[in-house]
Amino acid sequence: MITHYLDNAATTKPSAAAVDAMMRCFSEHYGNPSSLHMAGLQAQQETDHARAVIAAALGCDTREILFTSCATESTNMALRSTAAAYGRRRKKIVTSAVEHASVKNTLDFLSVNYDFEIVRVKPDETCTYKASDFFNECDDDTVMISMMMVNNETGHVLPVREVFSMIKRKFPHIITHCDAVQAFMKYPIKANALCADFISISGHKVHAAKGIGALYVKKGTKLRPLIFGGKQERGLRAGTESVPLIAGFGAAVETLSSDMDKRFEYVKSLNISLREKLMEQGSIRILSPADASPYVLSIIVPSIRSEIMLHYLEAKGIYVSSGSACSKGAGSGVPEIFGATSKEADSILRISFSAENTEQDIAALAEAVAAGQREIMHN
Ligand code: PLP
């Protein structure tokens, strides 16, 4: 039994509203949205509603939202399509050195197969990113920039809005993509204000199901499909829509659309409380800066390998992660870029919150980490 789930950056528990919406689509509104009868219409209405909710959350038009299977697909579509549609002459792509594998590996693919030059910007010596660090790398040869808003391993917040607005003023031809997976429904994100042409988001990080994501595509931006077939999603993403997952995504976002600030403040109070408890223990180093997203806290428990502590905590019903869930133990290199030594990087724990967590979760974790340090070190 999971008693203290503190791995919400890996995935979140689907909300009651999301589960209800999915059940409704499994048992009642199970038609194919392309069918011309009433069952098809009901399914179409489910997807229309979810699209309207997600468009409202991003402050955009419903026609600017495309449903995909996950944020990884959204990002592949945005980056590969931009390379194909705009990258014949301009071969430079600017990005951060701390992107999630979905951006990093897609850009590696474009570099190896299509000769794009990838400029991966590192933070300064204080481990912070300034907007000018990205802007200064952009020029007339740059085709696009891809930046995450919140780092999934440490919670560092990158200055996406400043960078994109500076770029759009001086180099309007540069296409801007933001991986907003760890920021969506935690920070207010308005697509126009962000100056983004593309935004990738994911359902399972916001209390919807796994297997559903979306891509915001600014009106007028060229987009080529990755998947060919029928006319679904205006011919840009063929394949029968997963109506239950889409409806669940809409319901989850609808629930989170009110009280975003309140949840943020609540999670921040949990984060601060955990920081204080861990600092009292003396030896723990906190890698996430004070101004990181409060939803992610990366810590270093010296001399204890992440997996050992992770399983020690698991035995006590406490679930955390060792760095990024996607890297499955293989180091991403991101903690080192944000100031960890390579030895420290082997001892990282990522604790990530949702508004469902409580002070009891925090107390249990802090106590178990302290006990783990005593027991593991003496064995
Ligand atoms: N981008 C970031 C920052 C993430 O944290 C994740 C998931 O961990 C993804 C992209 C990929 O999302 P998905 O699982 O929907 O493909």
PDB file of N, CA, C and O in Angstrom, residues 56 110 137 169 188 214-216 225-226 256 276 278 283 287 303 319 338 354-355 361:
ATOM      1  N   ALA A  56      -8.904  27.150 -22.688  1.00  0.00           N
ATOM      2  CA  ALA A  56      -9.128  28.248 -21.720  1.00  0.00           C
ATOM      3  C   ALA A  56      -7.959  28.317 -20.741  1.00  0.00           C
ATOM      4  O   ALA A  56      -7.495  29.414 -20.385  1.00  0.00           O
ATOM      5  N   LEU A 110      17.776  15.191 -34.812  1.00  0.00           N
ATOM      6  CA  LEU A 110      17.829  16.198 -35.891  1.00  0.00           C
ATOM      7  C   LEU A 110      19.272  16.552 -36.233  1.00  0.00           C
ATOM      8  O   LEU A 110      19.607  16.801 -37.397  1.00  0.00           O
ATOM      9  N   GLU A 137      22.728  33.688 -28.000  1.00  0.00           N
ATOM     10  CA  GLU A 137      23.050  32.571 -28.909  1.00  0.00           C
ATOM     11  C   GLU A 137      22.216  32.616 -30.189  1.00  0.00           C
ATOM     12  O   GLU A 137      22.480  31.875 -31.126  1.00  0.00           O
ATOM     13  N   ARG A 169      10.917  39.807 -30.669  1.00  0.00           N
ATOM     14  CA  ARG A 169      11.096  41.210 -31.068  1.00  0.00           C
ATOM     15  C   ARG A 169      12.222  41.341 -32.092  1.00  0.00           C
ATOM     16  O   ARG A 169      12.085  42.015 -33.086  1.00  0.00           O
ATOM     17  N   PRO A 188       0.494  30.047 -13.844  1.00  0.00           N
ATOM     18  CA  PRO A 188      -0.411  30.506 -14.902  1.00  0.00           C
ATOM     19  C   PRO A 188       0.362  30.649 -16.209  1.00  0.00           C
ATOM     20  O   PRO A 188       1.399  31.311 -16.240  1.00  0.00           O
ATOM     21  N   ALA A 214      -1.080  17.045 -25.023  1.00  0.00           N
ATOM     22  CA  ALA A 214      -1.588  18.012 -25.998  1.00  0.00           C
ATOM     23  C   ALA A 214      -0.439  18.891 -26.472  1.00  0.00           C
ATOM     24  O   ALA A 214       0.592  19.014 -25.801  1.00  0.00           O
ATOM     25  N   LEU A 215      -0.657  19.451 -27.651  1.00  0.00           N
ATOM     26  CA  LEU A 215       0.305  20.415 -28.200  1.00  0.00           C
ATOM     27  C   LEU A 215      -0.461  21.688 -28.547  1.00  0.00           C
ATOM     28  O   LEU A 215      -1.460  21.631 -29.265  1.00  0.00           O
ATOM     29  N   TYR A 216      -0.006  22.799 -27.994  1.00  0.00           N
ATOM     30  CA  TYR A 216      -0.524  24.097 -28.430  1.00  0.00           C
ATOM     31  C   TYR A 216       0.260  24.483 -29.679  1.00  0.00           C
ATOM     32  O   TYR A 216       1.491  24.411 -29.696  1.00  0.00           O
ATOM     33  N   PRO A 225       2.240  16.499 -39.911  1.00  0.00           N
ATOM     34  CA  PRO A 225       1.934  15.352 -39.039  1.00  0.00           C
ATOM     35  C   PRO A 225       3.099  14.383 -38.891  1.00  0.00           C
ATOM     36  O   PRO A 225       3.935  14.284 -39.787  1.00  0.00           O
ATOM     37  N   LEU A 226       3.144  13.704 -37.741  1.00  0.00           N
ATOM     38  CA  LEU A 226       4.072  12.587 -37.566  1.00  0.00           C
ATOM     39  C   LEU A 226       3.367  11.309 -37.976  1.00  0.00           C
ATOM     40  O   LEU A 226       3.994  10.340 -38.390  1.00  0.00           O
ATOM     41  N   LEU A 256      -8.477  21.737 -11.705  1.00  0.00           N
ATOM     42  CA  LEU A 256      -7.309  22.522 -11.271  1.00  0.00           C
ATOM     43  C   LEU A 256      -7.398  23.993 -11.678  1.00  0.00           C
ATOM     44  O   LEU A 256      -6.553  24.795 -11.277  1.00  0.00           O
ATOM     45  N   GLU A 276      13.136  22.727   6.098  1.00  0.00           N
ATOM     46  CA  GLU A 276      13.553  23.024   7.468  1.00  0.00           C
ATOM     47  C   GLU A 276      13.873  21.740   8.227  1.00  0.00           C
ATOM     48  O   GLU A 276      14.911  21.640   8.895  1.00  0.00           O
ATOM     49  N   LEU A 278      14.787  18.859   7.038  1.00  0.00           N
ATOM     50  CA  LEU A 278      15.993  18.201   6.512  1.00  0.00           C
ATOM     51  C   LEU A 278      17.248  18.956   6.927  1.00  0.00           C
ATOM     52  O   LEU A 278      18.284  18.356   7.235  1.00  0.00           O
ATOM     53  N   SER A 283      23.428  17.007   7.723  1.00  0.00           N
ATOM     54  CA  SER A 283      24.304  16.562   6.632  1.00  0.00           C
ATOM     55  C   SER A 283      23.667  16.652   5.242  1.00  0.00           C
ATOM     56  O   SER A 283      24.350  16.478   4.235  1.00  0.00           O
ATOM     57  N   LEU A 287      19.605  20.636  -3.249  1.00  0.00           N
ATOM     58  CA  LEU A 287      20.084  21.094  -4.557  1.00  0.00           C
ATOM     59  C   LEU A 287      19.131  22.118  -5.170  1.00  0.00           C
ATOM     60  O   LEU A 287      19.558  23.029  -5.875  1.00  0.00           O
ATOM     61  N   SER A 303      26.823  10.090   0.684  1.00  0.00           N
ATOM     62  CA  SER A 303      27.384   8.732   0.837  1.00  0.00           C
ATOM     63  C   SER A 303      26.361   7.601   0.797  1.00  0.00           C
ATOM     64  O   SER A 303      26.715   6.456   1.079  1.00  0.00           O
ATOM     65  N   TYR A 319       7.176   6.950  -1.151  1.00  0.00           N
ATOM     66  CA  TYR A 319       7.590   6.813  -2.554  1.00  0.00           C
ATOM     67  C   TYR A 319       8.190   8.110  -3.067  1.00  0.00           C
ATOM     68  O   TYR A 319       7.517   9.133  -3.145  1.00  0.00           O
ATOM     69  N   PHE A 338      23.559  21.565 -12.567  1.00  0.00           N
ATOM     70  CA  PHE A 338      23.032  22.465 -11.542  1.00  0.00           C
ATOM     71  C   PHE A 338      23.862  22.420 -10.253  1.00  0.00           C
ATOM     72  O   PHE A 338      23.382  22.757  -9.180  1.00  0.00           O
ATOM     73  N   SER A 354       2.166  17.050  -4.588  1.00  0.00           N
ATOM     74  CA  SER A 354       0.903  17.534  -5.156  1.00  0.00           C
ATOM     75  C   SER A 354       0.146  18.164  -3.997  1.00  0.00           C
ATOM     76  O   SER A 354       0.539  18.000  -2.829  1.00  0.00           O
ATOM     77  N   ALA A 355      -0.947  18.832  -4.322  1.00  0.00           N
ATOM     78  CA  ALA A 355      -1.725  19.475  -3.260  1.00  0.00           C
ATOM     79  C   ALA A 355      -2.427  18.446  -2.389  1.00  0.00           C
ATOM     80  O   ALA A 355      -3.019  18.787  -1.367  1.00  0.00           O
ATOM     81  N   ASP A 361       2.926  13.472   5.534  1.00  0.00           N
ATOM     82  CA  ASP A 361       3.842  12.912   4.526  1.00  0.00           C
ATOM     83  C   ASP A 361       5.246  13.470   4.731  1.00  0.00           C
ATOM     84  O   ASP A 361       6.245  12.753   4.652  1.00  0.00           O
TER      85      ASP A 361
END
